mmCIF file of C-alpha atoms in Angstrom:
data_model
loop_
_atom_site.group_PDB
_atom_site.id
_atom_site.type_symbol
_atom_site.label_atom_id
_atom_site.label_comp_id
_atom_site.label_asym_id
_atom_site.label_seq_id
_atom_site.Cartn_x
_atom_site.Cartn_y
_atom_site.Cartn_z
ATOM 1 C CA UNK A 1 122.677 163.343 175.936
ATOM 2 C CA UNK A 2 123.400 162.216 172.401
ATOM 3 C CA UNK A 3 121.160 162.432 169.664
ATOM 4 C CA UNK A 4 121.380 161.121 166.256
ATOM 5 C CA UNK A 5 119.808 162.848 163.203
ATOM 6 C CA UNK A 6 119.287 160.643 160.552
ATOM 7 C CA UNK A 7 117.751 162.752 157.375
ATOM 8 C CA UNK A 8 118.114 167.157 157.316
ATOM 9 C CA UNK A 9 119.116 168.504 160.646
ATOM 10 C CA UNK A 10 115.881 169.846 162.077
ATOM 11 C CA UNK A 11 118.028 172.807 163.798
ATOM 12 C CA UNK A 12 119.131 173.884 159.974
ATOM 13 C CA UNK A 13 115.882 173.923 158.538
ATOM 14 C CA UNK A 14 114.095 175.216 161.547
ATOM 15 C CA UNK A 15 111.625 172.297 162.128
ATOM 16 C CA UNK A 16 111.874 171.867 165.023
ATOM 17 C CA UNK A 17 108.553 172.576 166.960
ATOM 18 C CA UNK A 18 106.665 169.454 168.493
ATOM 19 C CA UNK A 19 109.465 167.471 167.367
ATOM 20 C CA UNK A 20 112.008 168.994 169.648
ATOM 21 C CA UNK A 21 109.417 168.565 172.568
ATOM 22 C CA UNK A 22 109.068 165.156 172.420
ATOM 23 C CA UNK A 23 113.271 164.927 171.891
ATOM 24 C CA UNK A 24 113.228 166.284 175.263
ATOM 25 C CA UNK A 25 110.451 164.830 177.034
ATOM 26 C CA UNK A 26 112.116 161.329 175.954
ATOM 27 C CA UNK A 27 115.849 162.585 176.919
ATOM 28 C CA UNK A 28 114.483 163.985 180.608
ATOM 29 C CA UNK A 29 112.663 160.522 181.101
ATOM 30 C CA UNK A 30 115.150 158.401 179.997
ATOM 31 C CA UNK A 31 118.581 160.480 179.855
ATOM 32 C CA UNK A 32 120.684 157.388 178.994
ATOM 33 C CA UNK A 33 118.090 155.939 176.002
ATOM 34 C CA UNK A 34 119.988 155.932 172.431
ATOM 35 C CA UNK A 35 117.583 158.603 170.641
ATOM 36 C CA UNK A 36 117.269 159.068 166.701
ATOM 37 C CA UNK A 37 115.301 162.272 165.363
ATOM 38 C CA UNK A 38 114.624 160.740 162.072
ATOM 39 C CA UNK A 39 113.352 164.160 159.784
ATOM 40 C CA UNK A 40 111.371 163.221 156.247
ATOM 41 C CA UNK A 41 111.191 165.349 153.606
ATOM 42 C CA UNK A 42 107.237 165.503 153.129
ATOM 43 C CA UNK A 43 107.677 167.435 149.887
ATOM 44 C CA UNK A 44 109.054 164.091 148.392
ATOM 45 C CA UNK A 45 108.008 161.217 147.707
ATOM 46 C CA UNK A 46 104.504 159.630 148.245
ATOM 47 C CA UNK A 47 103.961 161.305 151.631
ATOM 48 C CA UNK A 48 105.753 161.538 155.009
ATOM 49 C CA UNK A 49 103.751 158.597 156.551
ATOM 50 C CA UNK A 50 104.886 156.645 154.243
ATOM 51 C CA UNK A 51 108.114 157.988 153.397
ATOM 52 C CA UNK A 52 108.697 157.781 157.675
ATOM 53 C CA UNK A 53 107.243 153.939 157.047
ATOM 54 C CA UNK A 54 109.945 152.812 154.651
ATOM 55 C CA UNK A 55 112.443 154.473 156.212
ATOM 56 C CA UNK A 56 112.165 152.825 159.790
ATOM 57 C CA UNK A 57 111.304 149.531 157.402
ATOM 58 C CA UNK A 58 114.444 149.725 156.094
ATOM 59 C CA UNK A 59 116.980 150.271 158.843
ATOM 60 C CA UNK A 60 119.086 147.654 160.458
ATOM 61 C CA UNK A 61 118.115 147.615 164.186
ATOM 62 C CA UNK A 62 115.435 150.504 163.818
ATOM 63 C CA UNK A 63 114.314 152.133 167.262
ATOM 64 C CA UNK A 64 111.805 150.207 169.374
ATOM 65 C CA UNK A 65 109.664 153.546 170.280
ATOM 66 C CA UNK A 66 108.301 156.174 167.729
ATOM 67 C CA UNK A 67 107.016 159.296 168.457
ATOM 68 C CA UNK A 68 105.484 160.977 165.330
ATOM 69 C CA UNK A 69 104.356 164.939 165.901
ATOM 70 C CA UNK A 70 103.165 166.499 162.370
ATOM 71 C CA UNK A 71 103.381 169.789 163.583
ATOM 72 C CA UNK A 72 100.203 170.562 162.330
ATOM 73 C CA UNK A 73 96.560 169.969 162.592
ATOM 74 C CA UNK A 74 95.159 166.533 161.322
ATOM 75 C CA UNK A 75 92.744 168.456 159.515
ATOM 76 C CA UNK A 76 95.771 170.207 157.362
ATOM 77 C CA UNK A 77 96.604 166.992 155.992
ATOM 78 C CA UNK A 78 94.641 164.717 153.128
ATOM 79 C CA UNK A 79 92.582 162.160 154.476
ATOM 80 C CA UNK A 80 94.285 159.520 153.422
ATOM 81 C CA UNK A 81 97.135 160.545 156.495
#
């Protein structure tokens, strides 16, 4: 299983919580699926919704699937998430 971390290695900057569970979920469903863990820095920029948005936007071939986890309560988050 090959993944491919596009943005700061979630394993380096220990973030990996709900992400990592959906990593594996998809990579025990579908063990031969090409799978990106695309990490935003949400301290950055206008948000990580839209930071995540114009990211994907702006790759060649982005991935077909996206699962987003926030880590966190919807509630934590301004509404406008």
């Amino acid at each position: 299983m090959d993944v491919v971390v596009d943005g700061p290695n979630p394993i380096d900057e220990m973030q990996v919580g709900e992400g990592a569970l959906d990593v594996q979920t998809i990579t025990t469903l579908a063990p031969d699926a090409q799978t990106s863990w695309i990490a935003i820095d949400g301290s950055v920029g206008q948000g990580f919704v839209l930071e995540y948005a114009a990211k994907v936007n702006g790759m060649e071939g982005p991935p077909l699937v996206h699962s987003i986890s926030w880590g966190a309560p919807e509630s934590a988050f301004p509404k406008q998430y």
